[in-house]
Amino acid sequence: MTTFSDNIFELKATTGVDGVLYAELAGDLAWDATDELLDIARAHLSTSREPADIRLDCTRLTLCDSMGLSALLALHRYTAAAGVRLYLENRPAFLDRMLLITGTYEHLTERSEAAGPDGPTPGEDADSPRLPRA
């Protein structure tokens, strides 16, 4: 039996007076939602003035599949090429776990696993991702 999520992707984006693109992600960042996220980021990065950072608030994110991860990696490539920093803020535990398992945690958060995410070090509390030690 196949089940489908009812968590439709929503994206609310605003540019602050500081030029930073603030985007709130809600629902499932999956194959059918990635273009919307990348289009908004490309538009921000192609402005005539110097683009500023991109801050993604992941508080209400309910899922990130392989296409969602691919979109985050593409977004990181775009921002790095433009000299802009990408921040994944308020990441849910499932997203940190996915980033740790796929080896993209440090790349996308610019933090080492030892330094920990915004908050406790992964594996420090019951809700944090845990990976087996080698």
Short mmCIF file of C-alpha atoms in Angstrom, two decimals:
data_model
loop_
_atom_site.label_atom_id
_atom_site.label_comp_id
_atom_site.label_asym_id
_atom_site.label_seq_id
_atom_site.Cartn_x
_atom_site.Cartn_y
_atom_site.Cartn_z
CA MET A 1 0.00 0.00 0.00
CA THR A 2 1.33 3.42 -0.93
CA THR A 3 0.59 6.39 1.26
CA PHE A 4 1.06 10.01 0.33
CA SER A 5 1.81 12.86 2.66
CA ASP A 6 -0.71 15.64 3.12
CA ASN A 7 2.07 18.07 4.03
CA ILE A 8 2.00 20.30 0.97
CA PHE A 9 5.11 22.40 0.57
CA GLU A 10 4.80 26.08 1.38
CA LEU A 11 7.43 28.73 0.91
CA LYS A 12 7.19 32.26 2.25
CA ALA A 13 10.08 34.47 1.24
CA THR A 14 10.85 38.10 1.95
CA THR A 15 13.89 40.24 1.46
CA GLY A 16 14.81 42.21 4.55
CA VAL A 17 16.08 45.78 4.60
CA ASP A 18 19.52 44.23 5.08
CA GLY A 19 19.15 42.56 1.65
CA VAL A 20 19.00 39.08 3.19
CA LEU A 21 16.50 36.64 1.71
CA TYR A 22 14.48 35.15 4.56
CA ALA A 23 12.53 32.06 3.55
CA GLU A 24 10.23 29.92 5.68
CA LEU A 25 9.90 26.32 4.55
CA ALA A 26 6.84 24.32 5.60
CA GLY A 27 5.61 20.88 4.66
CA ASP A 28 7.51 18.41 2.49
CA LEU A 29 10.59 19.49 0.58
CA ALA A 30 10.21 16.78 -2.05
CA TRP A 31 10.56 16.29 -5.79
CA ASP A 32 7.54 18.45 -6.63
CA ALA A 33 8.64 21.44 -4.52
CA THR A 34 12.31 21.90 -5.31
CA ASP A 35 11.86 24.13 -8.36
CA GLU A 36 9.96 26.73 -6.33
CA LEU A 37 12.78 26.98 -3.79
CA LEU A 38 15.52 27.13 -6.42
CA ASP A 39 13.64 29.69 -8.55
CA ILE A 40 13.31 32.10 -5.62
CA ALA A 41 16.97 31.67 -4.71
CA ARG A 42 18.12 32.20 -8.32
CA ALA A 43 16.03 35.36 -8.56
CA HIS A 44 17.60 36.66 -5.34
CA LEU A 45 21.11 35.85 -6.55
CA SER A 46 20.60 37.45 -9.97
CA THR A 47 19.57 40.88 -8.71
CA SER A 48 21.53 43.82 -10.09
CA ARG A 49 22.77 44.80 -6.64
CA GLU A 50 25.09 42.70 -4.52
CA PRO A 51 23.02 39.78 -3.23
CA ALA A 52 23.05 39.11 0.49
CA ASP A 53 22.77 35.91 2.49
CA ILE A 54 19.95 33.40 2.24
CA ARG A 55 18.41 32.17 5.48
CA LEU A 56 16.06 29.20 5.33
CA ASP A 57 13.91 28.67 8.41
CA CYS A 58 13.24 24.92 8.54
CA THR A 59 11.08 24.95 11.69
CA ARG A 60 7.93 23.76 9.91
CA LEU A 61 9.65 21.38 7.48
CA THR A 62 8.06 17.93 7.78
CA LEU A 63 10.09 15.93 5.26
CA CYS A 64 13.11 16.25 3.03
CA ASP A 65 13.53 13.51 0.43
CA SER A 66 16.50 12.90 -1.88
CA MET A 67 15.30 15.59 -4.31
CA GLY A 68 14.95 18.01 -1.41
CA LEU A 69 18.53 17.26 -0.38
CA SER A 70 19.62 17.68 -3.99
CA ALA A 71 17.93 21.09 -4.06
CA LEU A 72 19.71 22.14 -0.86
CA LEU A 73 23.04 21.06 -2.37
CA ALA A 74 22.30 22.95 -5.60
CA LEU A 75 21.30 26.00 -3.58
CA HIS A 76 24.59 25.77 -1.69
CA ARG A 77 26.47 25.68 -5.01
CA TYR A 78 24.60 28.77 -6.25
CA THR A 79 25.22 30.73 -3.07
CA ALA A 80 28.90 29.76 -2.87
CA ALA A 81 29.43 30.83 -6.50
CA ALA A 82 27.80 34.20 -5.71
CA GLY A 83 29.82 34.70 -2.54
CA VAL A 84 26.67 34.47 -0.44
CA ARG A 85 26.19 32.40 2.71
CA LEU A 86 23.38 29.90 3.04
CA TYR A 87 21.96 29.27 6.51
CA LEU A 88 19.70 26.34 7.34
CA GLU A 89 18.14 27.55 10.55
CA ASN A 90 15.96 25.72 13.09
CA ARG A 91 16.61 22.39 11.45
CA PRO A 92 14.37 19.57 12.69
CA ALA A 93 16.14 16.50 14.07
CA PHE A 94 15.20 14.42 11.01
CA LEU A 95 16.98 16.90 8.73
CA ASP A 96 20.15 16.89 10.83
CA ARG A 97 20.04 13.10 10.82
CA MET A 98 19.68 12.99 7.03
CA LEU A 99 22.57 15.42 6.61
CA LEU A 100 24.75 13.36 8.96
CA ILE A 101 23.92 10.05 7.29
CA THR A 102 24.56 11.42 3.79
CA GLY A 103 27.81 13.13 4.78
CA THR A 104 26.47 16.58 3.88
CA TYR A 105 26.09 17.99 7.39
CA GLU A 106 29.36 19.93 7.47
CA HIS A 107 28.97 21.02 3.85
CA LEU A 108 25.49 22.49 4.28
CA THR A 109 25.78 23.82 7.82
CA GLU A 110 29.46 24.84 7.83
CA ARG A 111 29.69 23.20 11.24
CA SER A 112 31.49 20.03 12.14
CA GLU A 113 29.58 17.23 13.80
CA ALA A 114 31.71 17.83 16.89
CA ALA A 115 30.72 21.51 16.97
CA GLY A 116 27.07 20.57 16.74
CA PRO A 117 24.08 22.24 15.13
CA ASP A 118 22.36 25.32 16.45
CA GLY A 119 21.98 23.83 19.88
CA PRO A 120 23.31 20.60 21.34
CA THR A 121 25.87 18.45 19.59
CA PRO A 122 24.19 15.71 17.48
CA GLY A 123 23.57 12.71 19.71
CA GLU A 124 23.66 14.79 22.90
CA ASP A 125 19.93 14.57 23.60
CA ALA A 126 17.15 12.12 22.83
CA ASP A 127 15.85 14.09 19.84
CA SER A 128 19.23 14.60 18.20
CA PRO A 129 20.42 12.38 15.38
CA ARG A 130 22.67 9.56 16.41
CA LEU A 131 25.07 7.72 14.21
CA PRO A 132 26.98 4.63 15.18
CA ARG A 133 30.60 5.27 16.01
CA ALA A 134 33.14 3.47 13.84
#
